PDB file of C-alpha atoms in Angstrom:
ATOM      1  CA  LYS A  23      -3.227  -6.475  16.748  1.00 85.00           C
ATOM      2  CA  GLN A  24      -4.350  -3.830  15.000  1.00 90.00           C
ATOM      3  CA  GLU A  25      -7.426  -4.468  12.629  1.00 93.00           C
ATOM      4  CA  VAL A  26      -8.746  -1.805  10.079  1.00 95.00           C
ATOM      5  CA  THR A  27     -12.148  -2.033   8.479  1.00 96.00           C
ATOM      6  CA  GLN A  28     -13.768  -0.163   5.583  1.00 96.00           C
ATOM      7  CA  ILE A  29     -17.376   0.273   4.941  1.00 93.00           C
ATOM      8  CA  PRO A  30     -18.959  -0.005   2.576  1.00 92.00           C
ATOM      9  CA  ALA A  31     -16.985  -2.606   0.598  1.00 94.00           C
ATOM     10  CA  ALA A  32     -18.637  -1.251  -2.741  1.00 96.00           C
ATOM     11  CA  LEU A  33     -20.550   1.919  -3.614  1.00 95.00           C
ATOM     12  CA  SER A  34     -22.275   2.813  -7.142  1.00 97.00           C
ATOM     13  CA  VAL A  35     -23.276   6.346  -7.144  1.00 96.00           C
ATOM     14  CA  PRO A  36     -24.423   8.862 -10.049  1.00 97.00           C
ATOM     15  CA  GLU A  37     -21.918  11.558 -11.061  1.00 97.00           C
ATOM     16  CA  GLY A  38     -22.359  14.761  -8.596  1.00 97.00           C
ATOM     17  CA  GLU A  39     -23.078  13.111  -5.291  1.00 96.00           C
ATOM     18  CA  ASN A  40     -21.056  14.050  -2.213  1.00 97.00           C
ATOM     19  CA  LEU A  41     -19.492  10.779  -0.798  1.00 95.00           C
ATOM     20  CA  VAL A  42     -18.366   9.512   2.665  1.00 96.00           C
ATOM     21  CA  LEU A  43     -16.040   6.490   2.821  1.00 97.00           C
ATOM     22  CA  ASN A  44     -15.528   5.041   6.409  1.00 97.00           C
ATOM     23  CA  CYS A  45     -12.575   3.318   7.960  1.00 98.00           C
ATOM     24  CA  SER A  46     -12.341   2.261  11.407  1.00 97.00           C
ATOM     25  CA  PHE A  47      -9.416   0.668  13.496  1.00 96.00           C
ATOM     26  CA  THR A  48      -9.107  -1.238  16.678  1.00 95.00           C
ATOM     27  CA  ASP A  49      -6.109   0.310  18.269  1.00 91.00           C
ATOM     28  CA  SER A  50      -6.146   3.865  18.708  1.00 90.00           C
ATOM     29  CA  ALA A  51      -2.279   4.036  19.231  1.00 90.00           C
ATOM     30  CA  ILE A  52      -1.561   5.007  15.787  1.00 90.00           C
ATOM     31  CA  TYR A  53       1.054   7.133  14.401  1.00 88.00           C
ATOM     32  CA  ASN A  54      -0.631   8.527  11.399  1.00 90.00           C
ATOM     33  CA  LEU A  55      -3.181   7.305   8.942  1.00 94.00           C
ATOM     34  CA  GLN A  56      -3.107   7.314   5.061  1.00 95.00           C
ATOM     35  CA  TRP A  57      -5.921   7.285   2.399  1.00 97.00           C
ATOM     36  CA  PHE A  58      -4.837   5.613  -0.941  1.00 97.00           C
ATOM     37  CA  ARG A  59      -6.555   5.287  -4.302  1.00 97.00           C
ATOM     38  CA  GLN A  60      -6.035   2.146  -6.509  1.00 96.00           C
ATOM     39  CA  ASP A  61      -6.930   1.994 -10.181  1.00 95.00           C
ATOM     40  CA  PRO A  62      -7.493  -1.547 -11.302  1.00 90.00           C
ATOM     41  CA  GLY A  63      -4.216  -3.356 -11.783  1.00 87.00           C
ATOM     42  CA  LYS A  64      -2.302  -0.392 -10.782  1.00 90.00           C
ATOM     43  CA  GLY A  65      -0.397   0.672  -7.677  1.00 91.00           C
ATOM     44  CA  LEU A  66      -1.482   2.670  -4.890  1.00 94.00           C
ATOM     45  CA  THR A  67      -1.494   6.607  -4.902  1.00 94.00           C
ATOM     46  CA  SER A  68      -1.395   8.366  -1.930  1.00 94.00           C
ATOM     47  CA  LEU A  69      -4.347  10.930  -1.393  1.00 96.00           C
ATOM     48  CA  LEU A  70      -3.979  12.327   2.256  1.00 96.00           C
ATOM     49  CA  LEU A  71      -1.826  11.501   5.099  1.00 93.00           C
ATOM     50  CA  ILE A  72      -3.205  12.514   8.598  1.00 94.00           C
ATOM     51  CA  GLN A  73      -0.712  12.664  11.429  1.00 90.00           C
ATOM     52  CA  SER A  74      -2.097  11.392  15.014  1.00 90.00           C
ATOM     53  CA  SER A  75      -2.003  14.939  16.272  1.00 91.00           C
ATOM     54  CA  GLN A  76      -4.179  16.219  13.419  1.00 93.00           C
ATOM     55  CA  ARG A  77      -7.905  16.304  12.969  1.00 94.00           C
ATOM     56  CA  GLU A  78      -8.175  16.484   9.219  1.00 95.00           C
ATOM     57  CA  GLN A  79      -6.420  17.112   5.895  1.00 95.00           C
ATOM     58  CA  THR A  80      -7.893  18.473   2.424  1.00 96.00           C
ATOM     59  CA  SER A  81      -6.723  18.233  -1.097  1.00 95.00           C
ATOM     60  CA  GLY A  82      -9.135  19.722  -3.783  1.00 97.00           C
ATOM     61  CA  ARG A  83     -12.363  17.757  -3.374  1.00 97.00           C
ATOM     62  CA  LEU A  84     -10.986  15.405  -1.016  1.00 98.00           C
ATOM     63  CA  ASN A  85     -11.073  15.717   2.731  1.00 97.00           C
ATOM     64  CA  ALA A  86     -10.187  13.377   5.249  1.00 97.00           C
ATOM     65  CA  SER A  87     -10.895  13.299   9.137  1.00 97.00           C
ATOM     66  CA  LEU A  88      -9.410  11.495  11.995  1.00 97.00           C
ATOM     67  CA  ASP A  89     -10.916  10.677  15.159  1.00 96.00           C
ATOM     68  CA  LYS A  90      -8.333   8.648  17.206  1.00 93.00           C
ATOM     69  CA  SER A  91     -10.607   8.236  20.575  1.00 92.00           C
ATOM     70  CA  SER A  92     -13.338   6.550  18.379  1.00 95.00           C
ATOM     71  CA  GLY A  93     -11.051   4.717  16.019  1.00 95.00           C
ATOM     72  CA  ARG A  94     -12.585   6.262  12.836  1.00 97.00           C
ATOM     73  CA  SER A  95     -11.521   8.236   9.816  1.00 97.00           C
ATOM     74  CA  THR A  96     -13.606   9.487   7.087  1.00 97.00           C
ATOM     75  CA  LEU A  97     -12.880  10.241   3.404  1.00 97.00           C
ATOM     76  CA  TYR A  98     -15.242  12.800   2.128  1.00 97.00           C
ATOM     77  CA  ILE A  99     -15.077  13.364  -1.697  1.00 97.00           C
ATOM     78  CA  ALA A 100     -17.238  16.248  -2.883  1.00 97.00           C
ATOM     79  CA  ALA A 101     -18.979  16.419  -6.461  1.00 97.00           C
ATOM     80  CA  SER A 102     -17.903  12.972  -7.550  1.00 97.00           C
ATOM     81  CA  GLN A 103     -16.859  12.441 -11.146  1.00 97.00           C
ATOM     82  CA  PRO A 104     -16.798   9.350 -13.321  1.00 97.00           C
ATOM     83  CA  GLY A 105     -12.894   9.839 -12.912  1.00 97.00           C
ATOM     84  CA  ASP A 106     -13.091   9.252  -9.081  1.00 97.00           C
ATOM     85  CA  SER A 107     -14.119   5.471  -9.924  1.00 98.00           C
ATOM     86  CA  ALA A 108     -11.422   3.351  -8.292  1.00 98.00           C
ATOM     87  CA  THR A 109     -10.682   1.529  -4.910  1.00 97.00           C
ATOM     88  CA  TYR A 110     -10.172   3.495  -2.046  1.00 98.00           C
ATOM     89  CA  LEU A 111      -7.920   2.126   0.940  1.00 97.00           C
ATOM     90  CA  CYS A 112      -6.878   3.344   4.407  1.00 97.00           C
ATOM     91  CA  ALA A 113      -3.914   2.328   6.175  1.00 95.00           C
ATOM     92  CA  THR A 114      -2.808   3.010   9.761  1.00 93.00           C
ATOM     93  CA  SER A 115       0.806   2.830  11.175  1.00 86.00           C
ATOM     94  CA  GLY A 116       2.292   2.702  14.489  1.00 79.00           C
ATOM     95  CA  GLY A 117       5.897   3.064  15.642  1.00 69.00           C
ATOM     96  CA  SER A 118       6.786  -0.084  14.162  1.00 70.00           C
ATOM     97  CA  TYR A 119       6.596   1.213  10.719  1.00 72.00           C
ATOM     98  CA  ILE A 120       4.366  -1.668   9.663  1.00 82.00           C
ATOM     99  CA  PRO A 121       1.371  -0.564   8.238  1.00 88.00           C
ATOM    100  CA  THR A 122      -2.103  -2.405   8.615  1.00 91.00           C
ATOM    101  CA  PHE A 123      -4.464  -1.948   5.588  1.00 94.00           C
ATOM    102  CA  GLY A 124      -8.266  -2.110   5.043  1.00 95.00           C
ATOM    103  CA  ARG A 125      -9.742  -4.118   2.143  1.00 94.00           C
ATOM    104  CA  GLY A 126     -10.942  -1.073   0.495  1.00 95.00           C
ATOM    105  CA  THR A 127     -14.068   0.444  -0.644  1.00 97.00           C
ATOM    106  CA  SER A 128     -14.642  -0.047  -4.356  1.00 97.00           C
ATOM    107  CA  LEU A 129     -16.192   3.142  -5.828  1.00 97.00           C
ATOM    108  CA  ILE A 130     -17.921   3.304  -9.238  1.00 97.00           C
ATOM    109  CA  VAL A 131     -19.442   6.847 -10.273  1.00 97.00           C
ATOM    110  CA  HIS A 132     -21.439   6.727 -13.249  1.00 96.00           C
ATOM    111  CA  PRO A 133     -22.461   9.387 -15.564  1.00 94.00           C
TER     112      PRO A 133
ATOM    113  CA  GLU B  24      10.675  13.205  -9.003  1.00 80.00           C
ATOM    114  CA  ALA B  25      10.310  11.042  -6.009  1.00 79.00           C
ATOM    115  CA  GLN B  26       9.480   7.586  -6.848  1.00 91.00           C
ATOM    116  CA  VAL B  27       9.572   4.128  -6.442  1.00 95.00           C
ATOM    117  CA  THR B  28      10.580   2.043  -9.446  1.00 96.00           C
ATOM    118  CA  GLN B  29       9.734  -1.708  -9.930  1.00 97.00           C
ATOM    119  CA  ASN B  30      10.768  -4.010 -12.794  1.00 97.00           C
ATOM    120  CA  PRO B  31       9.248  -5.937 -14.737  1.00 97.00           C
ATOM    121  CA  ARG B  32       5.735  -4.625 -14.947  1.00 96.00           C
ATOM    122  CA  TYR B  33       4.781  -7.765 -16.274  1.00 97.00           C
ATOM    123  CA  LEU B  34       6.182 -11.234 -15.943  1.00 97.00           C
ATOM    124  CA  ILE B  35       5.225 -14.554 -17.059  1.00 97.00           C
ATOM    125  CA  THR B  36       7.495 -17.555 -16.072  1.00 96.00           C
ATOM    126  CA  VAL B  37       7.335 -21.361 -15.544  1.00 97.00           C
ATOM    127  CA  THR B  38       7.313 -23.305 -12.199  1.00 97.00           C
ATOM    128  CA  GLY B  39      10.823 -23.634 -10.684  1.00 97.00           C
ATOM    129  CA  LYS B  40      12.645 -21.158 -12.791  1.00 97.00           C
ATOM    130  CA  LYS B  41      14.324 -18.584 -10.432  1.00 97.00           C
ATOM    131  CA  LEU B  42      13.279 -14.910 -10.880  1.00 97.00           C
ATOM    132  CA  THR B  43      13.875 -11.525  -9.435  1.00 98.00           C
ATOM    133  CA  VAL B  44      11.744  -8.499  -9.105  1.00 98.00           C
ATOM    134  CA  THR B  45      13.675  -5.371  -8.629  1.00 98.00           C
ATOM    135  CA  CYS B  46      12.779  -2.474  -6.710  1.00 98.00           C
ATOM    136  CA  SER B  47      14.511   0.921  -6.506  1.00 98.00           C
ATOM    137  CA  GLN B  48      13.839   4.296  -4.837  1.00 96.00           C
ATOM    138  CA  ASN B  49      15.342   7.693  -5.054  1.00 94.00           C
ATOM    139  CA  MET B  50      14.036   9.189  -1.852  1.00 91.00           C
ATOM    140  CA  ASN B  51      16.642   8.056   0.722  1.00 90.00           C
ATOM    141  CA  HIS B  52      13.980   6.187   2.636  1.00 91.00           C
ATOM    142  CA  GLU B  53      15.290   3.624   5.342  1.00 90.00           C
ATOM    143  CA  TYR B  54      12.162   1.408   5.187  1.00 92.00           C
ATOM    144  CA  MET B  55      11.284  -0.647   2.197  1.00 95.00           C
ATOM    145  CA  SER B  56       8.692  -3.724   1.948  1.00 96.00           C
ATOM    146  CA  TRP B  57       7.214  -5.856  -0.337  1.00 97.00           C
ATOM    147  CA  TYR B  58       3.353  -6.842  -0.568  1.00 96.00           C
ATOM    148  CA  ARG B  59       1.258  -9.281  -2.740  1.00 97.00           C
ATOM    149  CA  GLN B  60      -1.986  -8.505  -3.522  1.00 96.00           C
ATOM    150  CA  ASP B  61      -4.785 -11.086  -4.473  1.00 95.00           C
ATOM    151  CA  PRO B  62      -8.523 -10.798  -5.035  1.00 90.00           C
ATOM    152  CA  GLY B  63     -10.269 -11.081  -1.779  1.00 86.00           C
ATOM    153  CA  LEU B  64      -7.288 -11.292   0.526  1.00 90.00           C
ATOM    154  CA  GLY B  65      -6.070  -7.519   0.213  1.00 89.00           C
ATOM    155  CA  LEU B  66      -2.565  -6.502   0.533  1.00 93.00           C
ATOM    156  CA  ARG B  67      -0.507  -8.931   2.418  1.00 94.00           C
ATOM    157  CA  GLN B  68       3.259  -8.090   3.594  1.00 94.00           C
ATOM    158  CA  ILE B  69       6.156 -10.495   2.326  1.00 97.00           C
ATOM    159  CA  TYR B  70       9.119  -9.078   3.824  1.00 97.00           C
ATOM    160  CA  TYR B  71      10.354  -5.641   4.927  1.00 95.00           C
ATOM    161  CA  SER B  72      13.484  -3.949   5.642  1.00 95.00           C
ATOM    162  CA  MET B  73      14.045  -1.217   8.266  1.00 91.00           C
ATOM    163  CA  ASN B  74      17.653  -0.546   6.725  1.00 92.00           C
ATOM    164  CA  VAL B  75      20.620  -1.735   4.970  1.00 95.00           C
ATOM    165  CA  GLU B  76      21.464  -5.408   5.912  1.00 96.00           C
ATOM    166  CA  VAL B  77      18.323  -5.396   8.231  1.00 95.00           C
ATOM    167  CA  THR B  78      15.343  -7.604   6.918  1.00 97.00           C
ATOM    168  CA  ASP B  79      12.372  -9.392   8.342  1.00 95.00           C
ATOM    169  CA  LYS B  80       9.617 -11.548   7.706  1.00 96.00           C
ATOM    170  CA  GLY B  81       6.148 -10.257   6.814  1.00 94.00           C
ATOM    171  CA  ASP B  82       2.986 -12.209   7.172  1.00 92.00           C
ATOM    172  CA  VAL B  83       3.422 -14.465   3.920  1.00 96.00           C
ATOM    173  CA  PRO B  84       7.288 -14.950   3.590  1.00 97.00           C
ATOM    174  CA  GLU B  85       7.354 -18.585   2.650  1.00 97.00           C
ATOM    175  CA  GLY B  86       9.017 -19.006  -0.887  1.00 97.00           C
ATOM    176  CA  TYR B  87      10.472 -15.604  -1.126  1.00 98.00           C
ATOM    177  CA  LYS B  88      13.695 -14.072  -0.305  1.00 98.00           C
ATOM    178  CA  VAL B  89      14.970 -10.658  -0.365  1.00 98.00           C
ATOM    179  CA  SER B  90      18.430  -8.598   0.328  1.00 97.00           C
ATOM    180  CA  ARG B  91      19.235  -5.138   1.197  1.00 97.00           C
ATOM    181  CA  LYS B  92      22.831  -4.655   0.324  1.00 97.00           C
ATOM    182  CA  GLU B  93      22.277  -0.793  -0.551  1.00 96.00           C
ATOM    183  CA  LYS B  94      19.730   1.848   0.572  1.00 95.00           C
ATOM    184  CA  ARG B  95      18.144   2.424  -2.674  1.00 97.00           C
ATOM    185  CA  ASN B  96      17.480  -1.273  -3.846  1.00 98.00           C
ATOM    186  CA  PHE B  97      15.395  -3.856  -2.271  1.00 98.00           C
ATOM    187  CA  PRO B  98      15.016  -6.886  -4.730  1.00 98.00           C
ATOM    188  CA  LEU B  99      12.452  -9.811  -4.139  1.00 98.00           C
ATOM    189  CA  ILE B 100      13.717 -13.203  -5.223  1.00 98.00           C
ATOM    190  CA  LEU B 101      11.639 -16.280  -5.867  1.00 98.00           C
ATOM    191  CA  GLU B 102      14.016 -19.201  -5.998  1.00 96.00           C
ATOM    192  CA  SER B 103      11.694 -21.999  -7.224  1.00 97.00           C
ATOM    193  CA  PRO B 104       8.379 -19.985  -8.357  1.00 98.00           C
ATOM    194  CA  SER B 105       5.180 -21.956  -8.184  1.00 98.00           C
ATOM    195  CA  PRO B 106       1.635 -21.234  -9.652  1.00 98.00           C
ATOM    196  CA  ASN B 107       0.298 -20.146  -6.154  1.00 97.00           C
ATOM    197  CA  GLN B 108       2.808 -17.170  -6.200  1.00 98.00           C
ATOM    198  CA  THR B 109       0.790 -15.631  -9.337  1.00 98.00           C
ATOM    199  CA  SER B 110      -0.201 -12.501  -7.979  1.00 97.00           C
ATOM    200  CA  LEU B 111       0.028  -8.577  -8.029  1.00 97.00           C
ATOM    201  CA  TYR B 112       3.390  -7.420  -6.240  1.00 98.00           C
ATOM    202  CA  PHE B 113       3.982  -4.100  -4.745  1.00 97.00           C
ATOM    203  CA  CYS B 114       7.096  -2.384  -3.366  1.00 97.00           C
ATOM    204  CA  ALA B 115       6.680   0.212  -0.954  1.00 95.00           C
ATOM    205  CA  THR B 116       8.843   2.649   1.190  1.00 94.00           C
ATOM    206  CA  ARG B 117       8.706   5.093   4.018  1.00 90.00           C
ATOM    207  CA  GLY B 118      11.109   7.792   5.258  1.00 80.00           C
ATOM    208  CA  ASN B 119      11.888   8.349   8.943  1.00 69.00           C
ATOM    209  CA  ALA B 120       9.937   9.852  11.708  1.00 62.00           C
ATOM    210  CA  LEU B 121      11.528  13.380  11.054  1.00 63.00           C
ATOM    211  CA  LEU B 122      10.154  13.824   7.554  1.00 64.00           C
ATOM    212  CA  ASP B 123       7.368  11.490   7.511  1.00 72.00           C
ATOM    213  CA  THR B 124       5.483  11.727   4.214  1.00 78.00           C
ATOM    214  CA  GLY B 125       3.812   8.266   4.412  1.00 87.00           C
ATOM    215  CA  TYR B 126       4.219   5.227   2.362  1.00 91.00           C
ATOM    216  CA  THR B 127       5.007   5.518  -1.338  1.00 93.00           C
ATOM    217  CA  PHE B 128       4.336   2.478  -3.581  1.00 94.00           C
ATOM    218  CA  GLY B 129       5.667   1.338  -6.849  1.00 95.00           C
ATOM    219  CA  SER B 130       3.594   0.689  -9.900  1.00 94.00           C
ATOM    220  CA  GLY B 131       3.397  -3.159  -9.420  1.00 95.00           C
ATOM    221  CA  THR B 132       4.446  -6.143 -11.067  1.00 97.00           C
ATOM    222  CA  ARG B 133       1.942  -8.645 -12.360  1.00 97.00           C
ATOM    223  CA  LEU B 134       3.436 -12.156 -12.103  1.00 98.00           C
ATOM    224  CA  THR B 135       2.148 -15.307 -13.534  1.00 98.00           C
ATOM    225  CA  VAL B 136       3.631 -18.552 -12.877  1.00 98.00           C
ATOM    226  CA  VAL B 137       2.606 -21.580 -15.288  1.00 97.00           C
TER     227      VAL B 137
END
């Protein structure tokens, strides 16, 4: 059974820092990997989707990489801002369409 | 605009009073699912549906029912709610493999059962 782990569980940084959030998974036979952002009490907003054949995806200040062989994905946030404060979740999915979610990294960016 | 719409956003009810949380999508996605999210437990899948009239249990189906009579709607039914079903609920959809844009989530329903 797939297991997804996100490290660290919580992170507090000053504004302007470049950040790396980690996501590891135990079964490399994934179809894709998706990163989400969740604000407190709100829904999950999709940030980036990486197909299994891709190595990375970029959107603005966000860059996500995928290394299937090592079972790892990283989300890189450049020049962090207070508005980036949220919980970031990763999820893998295989051919069954049923995703496996990590528990998330809670990020606080303070001015 | 592609979206998943859940209603209501907030609901307070009493133990045993049947309720339905609706989920509707305008993306013609086959796959729809329901999750609950609780502090310290993360997202847990309740039920999912691969297409019309096809539903399956997720990890925590006890106390819940679903139906998929048409592609766009996937209501979650609590026949006799109990306080341990107090939670934040999400509906999610996903398209088929030919046009995979990943999962799209609704805004959530905060349910309190007293």
